[in-house]
Coordinates of C-alpha atoms (C1' of nucleotides) in Angstrom, one line a residue:
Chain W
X1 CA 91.0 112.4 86.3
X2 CA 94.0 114.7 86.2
X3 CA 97.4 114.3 87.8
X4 CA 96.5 117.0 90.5
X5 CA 93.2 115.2 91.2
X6 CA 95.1 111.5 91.3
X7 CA 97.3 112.8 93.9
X8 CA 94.3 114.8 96.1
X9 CA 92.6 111.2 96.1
X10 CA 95.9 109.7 97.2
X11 CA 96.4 111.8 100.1
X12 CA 93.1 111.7 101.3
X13 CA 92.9 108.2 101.2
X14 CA 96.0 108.0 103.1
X15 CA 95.0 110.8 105.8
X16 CA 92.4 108.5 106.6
X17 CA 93.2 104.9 106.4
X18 CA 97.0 105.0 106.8
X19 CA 99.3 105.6 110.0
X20 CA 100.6 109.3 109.8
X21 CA 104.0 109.9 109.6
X22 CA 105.2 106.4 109.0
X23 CA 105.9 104.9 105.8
X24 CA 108.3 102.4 104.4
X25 CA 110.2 101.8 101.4
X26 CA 111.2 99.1 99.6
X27 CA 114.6 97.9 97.7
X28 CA 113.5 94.8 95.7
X29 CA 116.8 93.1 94.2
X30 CA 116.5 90.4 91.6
X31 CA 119.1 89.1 89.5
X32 CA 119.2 88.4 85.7
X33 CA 122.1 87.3 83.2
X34 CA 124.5 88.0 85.8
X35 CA 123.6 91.2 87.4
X36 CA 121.7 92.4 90.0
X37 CA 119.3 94.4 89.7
X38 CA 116.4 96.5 91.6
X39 CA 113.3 97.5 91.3
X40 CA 112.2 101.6 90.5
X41 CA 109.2 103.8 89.5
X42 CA 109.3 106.7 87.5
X43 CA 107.3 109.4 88.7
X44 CA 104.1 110.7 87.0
X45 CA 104.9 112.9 84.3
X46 CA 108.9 113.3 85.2
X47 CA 112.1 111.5 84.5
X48 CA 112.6 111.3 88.3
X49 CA 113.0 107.7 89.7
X50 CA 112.8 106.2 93.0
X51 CA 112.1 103.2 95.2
X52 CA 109.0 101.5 95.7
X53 CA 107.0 102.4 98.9
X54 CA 104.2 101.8 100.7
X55 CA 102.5 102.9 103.8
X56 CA 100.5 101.1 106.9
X57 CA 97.0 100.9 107.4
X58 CA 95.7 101.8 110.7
X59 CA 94.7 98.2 111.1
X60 CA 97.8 96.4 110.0
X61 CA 101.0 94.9 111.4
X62 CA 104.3 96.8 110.1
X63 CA 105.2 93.8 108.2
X64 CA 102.2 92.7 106.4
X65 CA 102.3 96.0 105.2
X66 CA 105.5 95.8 104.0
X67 CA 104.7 92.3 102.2
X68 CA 101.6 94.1 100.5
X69 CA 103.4 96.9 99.0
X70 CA 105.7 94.6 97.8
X71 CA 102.8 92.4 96.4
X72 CA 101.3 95.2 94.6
X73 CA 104.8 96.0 92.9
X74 CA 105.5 92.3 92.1
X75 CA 102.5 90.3 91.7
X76 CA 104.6 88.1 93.8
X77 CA 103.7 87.2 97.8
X78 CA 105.8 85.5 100.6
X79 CA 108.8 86.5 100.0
X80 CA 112.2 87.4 101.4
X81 CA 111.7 90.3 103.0
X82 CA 113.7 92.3 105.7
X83 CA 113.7 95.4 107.5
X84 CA 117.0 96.8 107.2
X85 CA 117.3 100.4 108.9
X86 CA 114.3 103.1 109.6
X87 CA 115.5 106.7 108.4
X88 CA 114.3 109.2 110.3
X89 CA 116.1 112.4 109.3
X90 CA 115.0 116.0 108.7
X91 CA 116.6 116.2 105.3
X92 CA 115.2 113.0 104.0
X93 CA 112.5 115.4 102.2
X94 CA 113.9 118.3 102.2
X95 CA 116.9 117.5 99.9
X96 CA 114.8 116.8 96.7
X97 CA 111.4 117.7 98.8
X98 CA 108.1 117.5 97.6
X99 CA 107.9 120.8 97.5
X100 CA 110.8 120.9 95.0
X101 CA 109.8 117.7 93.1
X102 CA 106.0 118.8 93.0
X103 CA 107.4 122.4 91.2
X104 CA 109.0 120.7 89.2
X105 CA 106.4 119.0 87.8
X106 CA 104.3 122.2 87.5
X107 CA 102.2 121.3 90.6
X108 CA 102.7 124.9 92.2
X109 CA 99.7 124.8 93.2
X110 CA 99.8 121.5 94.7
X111 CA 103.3 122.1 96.6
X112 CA 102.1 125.6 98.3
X113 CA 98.5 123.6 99.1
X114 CA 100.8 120.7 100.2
X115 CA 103.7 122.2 102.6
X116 CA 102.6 125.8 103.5
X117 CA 98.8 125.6 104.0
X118 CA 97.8 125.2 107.5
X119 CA 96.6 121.4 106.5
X120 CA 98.0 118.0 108.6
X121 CA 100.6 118.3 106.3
X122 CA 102.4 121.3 107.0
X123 CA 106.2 120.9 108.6
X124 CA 105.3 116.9 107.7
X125 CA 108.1 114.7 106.9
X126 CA 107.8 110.7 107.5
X127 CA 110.0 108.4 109.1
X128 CA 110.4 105.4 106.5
X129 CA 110.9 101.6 107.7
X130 CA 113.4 100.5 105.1
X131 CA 112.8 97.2 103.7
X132 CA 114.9 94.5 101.1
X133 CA 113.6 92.1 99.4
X134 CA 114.6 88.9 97.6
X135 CA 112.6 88.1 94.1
X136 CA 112.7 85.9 91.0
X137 CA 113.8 88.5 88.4
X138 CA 111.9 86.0 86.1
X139 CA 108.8 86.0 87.8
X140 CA 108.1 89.7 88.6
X141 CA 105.4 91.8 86.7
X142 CA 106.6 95.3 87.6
X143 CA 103.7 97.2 88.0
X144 CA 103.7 100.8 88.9
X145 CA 101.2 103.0 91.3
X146 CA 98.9 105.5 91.2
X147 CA 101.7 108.3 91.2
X148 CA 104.3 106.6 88.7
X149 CA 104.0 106.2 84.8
X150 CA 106.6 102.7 84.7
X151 CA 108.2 100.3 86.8
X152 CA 111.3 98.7 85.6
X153 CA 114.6 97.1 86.6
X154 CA 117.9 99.1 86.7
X155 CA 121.2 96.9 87.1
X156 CA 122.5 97.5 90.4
X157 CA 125.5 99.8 89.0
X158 CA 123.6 101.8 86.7
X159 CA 121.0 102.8 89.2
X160 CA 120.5 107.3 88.4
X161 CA 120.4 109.7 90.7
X162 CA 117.2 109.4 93.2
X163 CA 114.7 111.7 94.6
X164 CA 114.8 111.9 98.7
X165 CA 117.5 109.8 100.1
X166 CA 116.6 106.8 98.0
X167 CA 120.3 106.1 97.0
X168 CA 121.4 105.8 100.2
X169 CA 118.8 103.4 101.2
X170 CA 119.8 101.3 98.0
X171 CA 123.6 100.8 99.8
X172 CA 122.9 100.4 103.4
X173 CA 120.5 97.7 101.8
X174 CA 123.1 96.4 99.6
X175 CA 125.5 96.5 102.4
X176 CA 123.1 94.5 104.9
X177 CA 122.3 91.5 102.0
X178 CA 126.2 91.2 101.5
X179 CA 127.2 91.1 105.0
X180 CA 124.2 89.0 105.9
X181 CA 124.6 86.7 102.6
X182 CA 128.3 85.4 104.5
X183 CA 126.1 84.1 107.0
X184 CA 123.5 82.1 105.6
X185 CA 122.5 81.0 102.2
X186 CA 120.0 83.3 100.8
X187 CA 119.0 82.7 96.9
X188 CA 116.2 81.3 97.5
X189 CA 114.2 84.1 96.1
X190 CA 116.4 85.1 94.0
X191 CA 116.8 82.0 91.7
X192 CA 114.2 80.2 89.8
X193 CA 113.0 77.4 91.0
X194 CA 115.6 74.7 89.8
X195 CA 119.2 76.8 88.8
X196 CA 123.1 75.2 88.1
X197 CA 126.0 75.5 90.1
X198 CA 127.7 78.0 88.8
X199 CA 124.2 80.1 88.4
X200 CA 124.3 80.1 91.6
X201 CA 127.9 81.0 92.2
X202 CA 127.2 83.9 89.6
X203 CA 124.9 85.2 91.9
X204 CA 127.3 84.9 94.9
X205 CA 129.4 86.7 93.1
X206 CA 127.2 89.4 91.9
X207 CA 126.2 90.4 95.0
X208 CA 129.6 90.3 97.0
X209 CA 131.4 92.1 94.3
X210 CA 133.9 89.6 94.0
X211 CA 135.3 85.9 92.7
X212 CA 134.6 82.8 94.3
X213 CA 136.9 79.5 93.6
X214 CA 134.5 77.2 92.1
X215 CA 135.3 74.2 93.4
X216 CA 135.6 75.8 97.2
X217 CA 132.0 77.3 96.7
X218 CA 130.6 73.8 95.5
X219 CA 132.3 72.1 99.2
X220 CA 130.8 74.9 101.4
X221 CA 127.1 74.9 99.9
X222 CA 127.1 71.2 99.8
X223 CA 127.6 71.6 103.1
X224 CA 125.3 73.2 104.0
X225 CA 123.3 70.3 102.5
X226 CA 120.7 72.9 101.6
X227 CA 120.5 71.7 98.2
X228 CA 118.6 69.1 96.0
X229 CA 120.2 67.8 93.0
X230 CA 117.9 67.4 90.1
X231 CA 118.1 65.9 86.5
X232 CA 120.6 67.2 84.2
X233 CA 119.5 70.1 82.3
X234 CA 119.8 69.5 78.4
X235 CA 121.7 72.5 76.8
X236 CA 124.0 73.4 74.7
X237 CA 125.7 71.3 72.1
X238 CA 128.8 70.3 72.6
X239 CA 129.4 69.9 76.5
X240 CA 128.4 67.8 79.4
X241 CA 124.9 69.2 80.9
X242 CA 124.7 70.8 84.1
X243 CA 123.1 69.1 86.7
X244 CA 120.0 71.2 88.2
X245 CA 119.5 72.1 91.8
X246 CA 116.7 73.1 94.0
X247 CA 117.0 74.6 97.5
X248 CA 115.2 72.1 100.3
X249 CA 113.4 74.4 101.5
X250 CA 112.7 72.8 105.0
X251 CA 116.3 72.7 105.3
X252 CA 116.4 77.0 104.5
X253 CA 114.3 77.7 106.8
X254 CA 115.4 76.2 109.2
X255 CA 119.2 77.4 108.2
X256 CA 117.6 81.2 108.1
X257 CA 116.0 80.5 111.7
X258 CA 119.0 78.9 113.7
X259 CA 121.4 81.9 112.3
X260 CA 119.2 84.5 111.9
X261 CA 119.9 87.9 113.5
X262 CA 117.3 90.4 113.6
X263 CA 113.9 88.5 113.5
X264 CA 114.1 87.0 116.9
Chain D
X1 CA 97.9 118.1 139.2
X2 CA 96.6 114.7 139.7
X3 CA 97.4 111.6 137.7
X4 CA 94.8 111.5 135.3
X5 CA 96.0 115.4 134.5
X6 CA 99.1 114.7 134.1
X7 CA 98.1 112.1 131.4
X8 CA 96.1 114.1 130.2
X9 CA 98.9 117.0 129.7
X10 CA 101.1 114.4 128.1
X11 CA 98.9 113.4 125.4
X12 CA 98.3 117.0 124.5
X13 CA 101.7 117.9 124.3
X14 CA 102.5 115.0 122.6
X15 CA 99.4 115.6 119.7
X16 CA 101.2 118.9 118.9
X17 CA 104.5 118.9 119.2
X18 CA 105.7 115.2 118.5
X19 CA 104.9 112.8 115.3
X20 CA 102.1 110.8 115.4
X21 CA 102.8 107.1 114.9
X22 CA 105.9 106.7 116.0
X23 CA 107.5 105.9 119.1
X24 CA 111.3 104.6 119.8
X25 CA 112.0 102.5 123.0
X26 CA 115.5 102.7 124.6
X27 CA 117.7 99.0 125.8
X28 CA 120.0 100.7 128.0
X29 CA 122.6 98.8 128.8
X30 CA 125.0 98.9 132.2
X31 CA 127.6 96.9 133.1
X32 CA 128.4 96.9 137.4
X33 CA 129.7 94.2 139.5
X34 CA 130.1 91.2 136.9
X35 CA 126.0 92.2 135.8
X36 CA 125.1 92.9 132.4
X37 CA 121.9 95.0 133.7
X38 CA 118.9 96.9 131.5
X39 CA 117.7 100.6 133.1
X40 CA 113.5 99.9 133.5
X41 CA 110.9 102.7 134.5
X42 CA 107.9 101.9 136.8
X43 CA 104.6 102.8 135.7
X44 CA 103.2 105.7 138.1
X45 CA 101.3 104.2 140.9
X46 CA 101.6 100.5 139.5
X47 CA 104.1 97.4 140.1
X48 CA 104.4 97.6 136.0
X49 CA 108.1 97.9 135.0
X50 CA 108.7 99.2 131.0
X51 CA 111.3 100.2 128.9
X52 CA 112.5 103.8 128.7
X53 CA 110.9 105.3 125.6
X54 CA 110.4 108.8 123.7
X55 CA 108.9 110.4 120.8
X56 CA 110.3 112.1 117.9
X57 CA 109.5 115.9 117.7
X58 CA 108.3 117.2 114.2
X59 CA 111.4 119.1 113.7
X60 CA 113.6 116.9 115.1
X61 CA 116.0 113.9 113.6
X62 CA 115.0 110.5 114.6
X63 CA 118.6 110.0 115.8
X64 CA 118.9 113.0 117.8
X65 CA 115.0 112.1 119.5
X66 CA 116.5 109.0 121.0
X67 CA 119.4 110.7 121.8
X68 CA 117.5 113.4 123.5
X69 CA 115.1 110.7 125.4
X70 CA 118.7 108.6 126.7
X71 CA 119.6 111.8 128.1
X72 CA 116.4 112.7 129.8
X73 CA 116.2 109.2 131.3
X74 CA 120.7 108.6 132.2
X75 CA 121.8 112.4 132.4
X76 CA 124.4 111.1 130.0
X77 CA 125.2 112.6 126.2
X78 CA 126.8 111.0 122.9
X79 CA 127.0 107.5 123.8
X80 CA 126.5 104.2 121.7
X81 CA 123.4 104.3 120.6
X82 CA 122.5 102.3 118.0
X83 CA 119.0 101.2 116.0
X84 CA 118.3 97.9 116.4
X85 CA 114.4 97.1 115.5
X86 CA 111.8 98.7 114.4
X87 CA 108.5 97.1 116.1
X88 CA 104.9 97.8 114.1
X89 CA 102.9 94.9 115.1
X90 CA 99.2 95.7 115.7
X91 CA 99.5 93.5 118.8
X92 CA 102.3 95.3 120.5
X93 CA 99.3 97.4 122.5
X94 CA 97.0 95.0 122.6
X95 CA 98.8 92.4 124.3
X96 CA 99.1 94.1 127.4
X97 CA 97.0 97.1 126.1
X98 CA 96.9 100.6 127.0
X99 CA 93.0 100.0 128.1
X100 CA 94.1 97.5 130.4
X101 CA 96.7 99.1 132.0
X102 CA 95.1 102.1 132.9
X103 CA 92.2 100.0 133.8
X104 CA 94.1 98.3 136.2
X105 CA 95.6 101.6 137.8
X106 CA 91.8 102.6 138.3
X107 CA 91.6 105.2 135.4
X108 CA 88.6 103.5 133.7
X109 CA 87.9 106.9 132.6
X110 CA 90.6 107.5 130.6
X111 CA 90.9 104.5 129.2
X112 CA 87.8 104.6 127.7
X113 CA 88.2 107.9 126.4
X114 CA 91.4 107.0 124.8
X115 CA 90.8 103.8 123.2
X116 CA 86.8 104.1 122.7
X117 CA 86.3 107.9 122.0
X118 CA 86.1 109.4 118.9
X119 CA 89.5 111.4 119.3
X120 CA 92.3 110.8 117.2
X121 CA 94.0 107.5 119.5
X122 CA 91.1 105.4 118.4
X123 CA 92.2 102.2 116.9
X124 CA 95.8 103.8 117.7
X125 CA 99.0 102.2 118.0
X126 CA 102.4 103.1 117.4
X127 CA 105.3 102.1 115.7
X128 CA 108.0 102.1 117.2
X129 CA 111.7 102.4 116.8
X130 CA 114.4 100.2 119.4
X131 CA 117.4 101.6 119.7
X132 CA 119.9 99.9 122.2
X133 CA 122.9 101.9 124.3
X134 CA 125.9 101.1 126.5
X135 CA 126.1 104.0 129.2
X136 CA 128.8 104.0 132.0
X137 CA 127.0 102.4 134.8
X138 CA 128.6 104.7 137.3
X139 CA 128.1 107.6 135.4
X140 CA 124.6 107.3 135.2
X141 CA 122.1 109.2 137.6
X142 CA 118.3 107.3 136.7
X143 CA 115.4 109.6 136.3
X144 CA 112.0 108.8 136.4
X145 CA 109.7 111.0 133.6
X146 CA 106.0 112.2 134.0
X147 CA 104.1 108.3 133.9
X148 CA 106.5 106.9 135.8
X149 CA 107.1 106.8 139.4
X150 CA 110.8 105.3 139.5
X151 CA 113.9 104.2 137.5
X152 CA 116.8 101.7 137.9
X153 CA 118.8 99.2 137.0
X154 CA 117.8 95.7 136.9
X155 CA 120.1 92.2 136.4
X156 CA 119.5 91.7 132.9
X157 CA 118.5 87.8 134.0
X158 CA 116.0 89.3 136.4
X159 CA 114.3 91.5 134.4
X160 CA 110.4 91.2 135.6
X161 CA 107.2 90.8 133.0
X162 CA 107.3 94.0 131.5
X163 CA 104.7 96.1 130.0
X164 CA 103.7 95.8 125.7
X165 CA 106.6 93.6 123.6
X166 CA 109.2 95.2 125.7
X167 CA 110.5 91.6 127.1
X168 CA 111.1 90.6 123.5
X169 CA 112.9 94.2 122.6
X170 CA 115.1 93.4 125.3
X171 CA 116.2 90.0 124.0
X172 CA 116.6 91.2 120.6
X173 CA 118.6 93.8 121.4
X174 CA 120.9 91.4 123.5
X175 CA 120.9 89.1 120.5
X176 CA 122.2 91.9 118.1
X177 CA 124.4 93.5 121.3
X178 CA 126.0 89.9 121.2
X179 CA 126.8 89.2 117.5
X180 CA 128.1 93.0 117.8
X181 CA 130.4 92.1 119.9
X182 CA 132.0 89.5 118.1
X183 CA 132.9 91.8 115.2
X184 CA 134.1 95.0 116.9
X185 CA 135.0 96.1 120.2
X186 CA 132.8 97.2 122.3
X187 CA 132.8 98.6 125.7
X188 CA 133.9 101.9 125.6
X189 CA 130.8 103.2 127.3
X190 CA 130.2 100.2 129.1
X191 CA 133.3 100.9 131.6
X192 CA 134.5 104.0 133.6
X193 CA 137.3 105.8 131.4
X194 CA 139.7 103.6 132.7
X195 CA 139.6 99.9 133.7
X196 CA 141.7 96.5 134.4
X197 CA 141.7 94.3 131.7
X198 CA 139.9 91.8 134.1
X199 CA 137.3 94.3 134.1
X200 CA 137.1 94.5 130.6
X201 CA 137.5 90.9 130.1
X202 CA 134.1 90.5 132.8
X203 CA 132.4 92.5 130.5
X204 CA 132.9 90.7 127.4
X205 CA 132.1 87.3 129.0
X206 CA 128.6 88.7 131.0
X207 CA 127.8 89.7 127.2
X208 CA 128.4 86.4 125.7
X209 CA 127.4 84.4 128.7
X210 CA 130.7 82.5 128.5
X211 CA 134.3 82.6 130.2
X212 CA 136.7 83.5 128.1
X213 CA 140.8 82.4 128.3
X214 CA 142.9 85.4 130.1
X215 CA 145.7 85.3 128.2
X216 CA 143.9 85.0 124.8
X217 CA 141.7 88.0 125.6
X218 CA 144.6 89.9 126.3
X219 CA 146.2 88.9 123.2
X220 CA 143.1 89.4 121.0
X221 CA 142.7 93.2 122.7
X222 CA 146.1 93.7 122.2
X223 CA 146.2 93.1 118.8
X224 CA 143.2 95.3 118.0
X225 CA 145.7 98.1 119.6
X226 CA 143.0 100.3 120.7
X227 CA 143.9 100.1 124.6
X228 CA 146.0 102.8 126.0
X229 CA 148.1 101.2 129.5
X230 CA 148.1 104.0 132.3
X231 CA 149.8 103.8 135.1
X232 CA 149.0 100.9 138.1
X233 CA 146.0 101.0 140.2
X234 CA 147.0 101.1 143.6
X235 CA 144.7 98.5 145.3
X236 CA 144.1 95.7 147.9
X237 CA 146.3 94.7 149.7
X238 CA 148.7 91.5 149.4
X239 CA 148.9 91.1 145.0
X240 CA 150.7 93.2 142.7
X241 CA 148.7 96.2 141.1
X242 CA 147.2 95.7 137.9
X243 CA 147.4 98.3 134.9
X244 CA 145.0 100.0 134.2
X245 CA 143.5 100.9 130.7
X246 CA 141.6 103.4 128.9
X247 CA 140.4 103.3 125.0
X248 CA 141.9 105.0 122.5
X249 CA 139.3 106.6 121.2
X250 CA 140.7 108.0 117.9
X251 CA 141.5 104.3 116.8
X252 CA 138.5 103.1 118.8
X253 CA 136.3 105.0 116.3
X254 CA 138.6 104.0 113.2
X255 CA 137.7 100.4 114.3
X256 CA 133.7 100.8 114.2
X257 CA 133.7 103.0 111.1
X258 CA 135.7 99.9 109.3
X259 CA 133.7 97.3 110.5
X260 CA 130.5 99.2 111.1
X261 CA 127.5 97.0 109.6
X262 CA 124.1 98.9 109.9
X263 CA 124.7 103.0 110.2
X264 CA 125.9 103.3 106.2
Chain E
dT1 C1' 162.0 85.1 152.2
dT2 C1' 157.5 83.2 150.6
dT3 C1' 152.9 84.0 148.8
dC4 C1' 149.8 86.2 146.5
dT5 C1' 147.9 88.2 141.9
dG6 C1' 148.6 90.2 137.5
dT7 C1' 151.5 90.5 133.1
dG8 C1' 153.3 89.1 128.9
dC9 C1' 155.2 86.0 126.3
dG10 C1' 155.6 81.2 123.8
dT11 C1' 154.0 76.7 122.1
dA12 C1' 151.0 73.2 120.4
dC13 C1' 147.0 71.6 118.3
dA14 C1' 142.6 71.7 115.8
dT15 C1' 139.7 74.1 112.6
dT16 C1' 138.8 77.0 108.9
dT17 C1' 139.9 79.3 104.5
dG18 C1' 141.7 79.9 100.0
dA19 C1' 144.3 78.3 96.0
dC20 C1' 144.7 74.8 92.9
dG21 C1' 145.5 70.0 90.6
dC22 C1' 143.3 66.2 88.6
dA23 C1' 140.6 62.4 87.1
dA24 C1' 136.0 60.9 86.0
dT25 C1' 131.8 62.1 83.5
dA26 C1' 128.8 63.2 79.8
dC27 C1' 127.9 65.3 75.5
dT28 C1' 128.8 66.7 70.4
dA29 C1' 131.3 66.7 66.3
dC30 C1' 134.0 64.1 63.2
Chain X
dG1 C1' 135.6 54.9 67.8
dT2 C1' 138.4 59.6 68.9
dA3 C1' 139.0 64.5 69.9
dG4 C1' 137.2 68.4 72.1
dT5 C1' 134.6 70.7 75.7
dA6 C1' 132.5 71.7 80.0
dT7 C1' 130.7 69.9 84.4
dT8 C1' 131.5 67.4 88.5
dG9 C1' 133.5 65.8 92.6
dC10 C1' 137.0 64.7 94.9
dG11 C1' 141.9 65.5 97.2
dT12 C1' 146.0 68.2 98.8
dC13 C1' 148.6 72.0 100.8
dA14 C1' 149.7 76.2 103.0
dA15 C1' 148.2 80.2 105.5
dA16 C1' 145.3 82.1 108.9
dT17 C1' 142.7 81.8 112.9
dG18 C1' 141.0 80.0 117.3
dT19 C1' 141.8 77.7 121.6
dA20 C1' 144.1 75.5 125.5
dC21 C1' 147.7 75.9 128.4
dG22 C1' 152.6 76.2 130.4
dC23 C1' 155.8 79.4 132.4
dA24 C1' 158.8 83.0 133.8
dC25 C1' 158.6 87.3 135.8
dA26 C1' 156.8 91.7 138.3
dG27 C1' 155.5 93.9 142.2
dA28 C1' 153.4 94.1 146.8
dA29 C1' 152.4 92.2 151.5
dA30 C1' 153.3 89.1 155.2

DNA sequence: TTTCTGTGCGTACATTTGACGCAATACTAC
DNA sequence: GTAGTATTGCGTCAAATGTACGCACAGAAA
């Protein structure tokens, strides 16, 4: 099966067991060796990246939707996962359309068939639920779709230029897990299962952008009492081991639920 | 045109000239007489009470559909209007479902042909976008729109059992109108163009359901230095005449770009 | 004048936040 | 053992912030 005839079975498929005109999109952040880090797919055949996305089946709630996309990217289920903003706008595929991205690829065909035939498609844009989600960098097996060639992480900083409006999606995300990190703890997700102290505060500090006094973040997540303390972990030579912690995760949820904001 | 035709010519109009799929429902917000209150439609012919709503033409930005449905429904234009939710559960129609309702308003007919046919609203639902305003209560003329038979205000505390998830829109958007609140001022469109700081002060504690302290309000307000003082209200008789205020609304802007947590 | 109500300070106290010192604790190397 | 190194768990202190409240004064009416 050729490219063309991969993405004719796609869009059939989804003309017919998939809501029209919604879809969503995915920014998956995990963190590794100190940076963060999300999750993109190369498109088929192109050097073009962009997120991960996914749409709704006619029989399925918006957010187990959004839990299966991620599922199929990850191999990873119940995660952190939050709808951050829906994006709605004209532009979002006409900037670097389909049409554009298709002609690029030498899908002429395709793009005229897609976007000026008199098909369901014609003058189509979606609006897209945007998601973020929470992972274990160290637990992930990115896999990618029918449409993309590879699946990889890109640090946070590093992240190239994006087809549709995929960059701005990746900030307003960004800026939604930092503002909403000064609220709660989140980590969970992000973090092995058992992590240090100052893993932990490297994290913090990763995704705020800034430095955190050690000894002032130890007091504050202590507080929180979310926290298990765990054997030492052996290490290095020639220091005192770490000791290992593991969120309680009765105690997260129920942190998550008292101060949570947008899943009422 | 009876009833059933005017359905009917709704859900034509809608199959051609609006996206399938996706819906938005509007919170509006008024503040008059110490009452937080919440703008409700009643369903034609029905005691049924529902939120304002609207769909998103296929040329049109999702931002400007909502902005176009709040001033179809207030006769008002560019006002806070802000996405709060986006709402995709399969049982958002079921709960109270389409088929009941019009069952219950005698249109058996319809409903069967709706939700049982073979036409493109079987096994339909939407998802749908909530976006919440604050519209000058005064300013606002309520207008009833093809389904529905009136519109007005209700005491946010009395709002009735409303029609689909739209009880639990309105709480969520209170929640998120709230935490709002305690980051930025609000209340520019909440008020008339100009006010008494007592007025304003109201406002603020109907939103977060407490009293606040007068002085400290003032200070706080002050400090923000987005009020402009006018000249004195002449008023009852018998007490001295209090100022009167309006935003500034260069600096009132300034303030929500800075601290502005959700439109990137 | 007195009696209202609104206005604009100031003051006092508790809580929170950030910066940082330091001693005790393990562990390795010697 | 001792020296060296990194982690751990306090404690302290100043600055900032939030909250409660006292009070003098400004105008307008009786």
């Amino acid at each position: 099966m050729n490219f063309s005839e991969v993405v004719q079975q796609w869009i059939d498929d989804y003309l017919v067991n998939f809501l029209p005109s919604v879809s969503l999109d995915l920014v998956i952040f995990g963190f590794h060796e100190g940076q963060l880090k999300v999750l993109l797919l190369r498109f088929n055949e192109s050097e073009d990246w962009l997120l991960p996305g996914g749409r709704v089946g006619n029989r399925e709630n918006l957010d187990d939707a959004a839990d299966r996309s991620l599922r199929e990217r990850t191999g990873l289920d119940r995660l952190f996962l939050q709808q951050f903003h829906t994006f709605g706008n004209l532009n979002r595929l006409t900037y670097f359309s389909w049409h554009e991205t298709l002609s690029r690829l030498g899908m002429k065909e395709m793009a005229v068939r897609l976007l000026e035939g008199d098909s369901a498609l014609k003058n189509h844009r979606d609006v897209s639920v945007g998601f973020y989600a929470l992972v274990d960098y160290t637990q992930v097996s990115p896999t990618p779709d029918l449409l993309t060639d590879e699946c990889r992480w890109w640090d946070i900083d590093q992240v190239p230029q994006l087809l549709f409006d995929h960059n701005a999606m990746i900030r307003m995300a960004l800026k939604t897990l930092r503002r909403q990190l000064s609220y709660q703890p989140i980590g969970y997700n992000l973090l092995p299962d058992s992590f240090t102290m100052s893993e932990l505060q490297s994290l913090y500090e990763t995704i705020l952008g800034r430095s955190l006094d050690r000894r002032n973040f130890y007091k504050q997540l202590m507080n929180y009492n979310v926290l298990d303390r765990l054997d030492k972990r052996p290490t290095i030579p020639s220091s005192k081991a770490p000791y290992l912690y593991r969120f309680n995760k009765e105690r997260y949820e129920q942190l998550l639920d008292s101060e949570d904001f947008w899943i009422g």
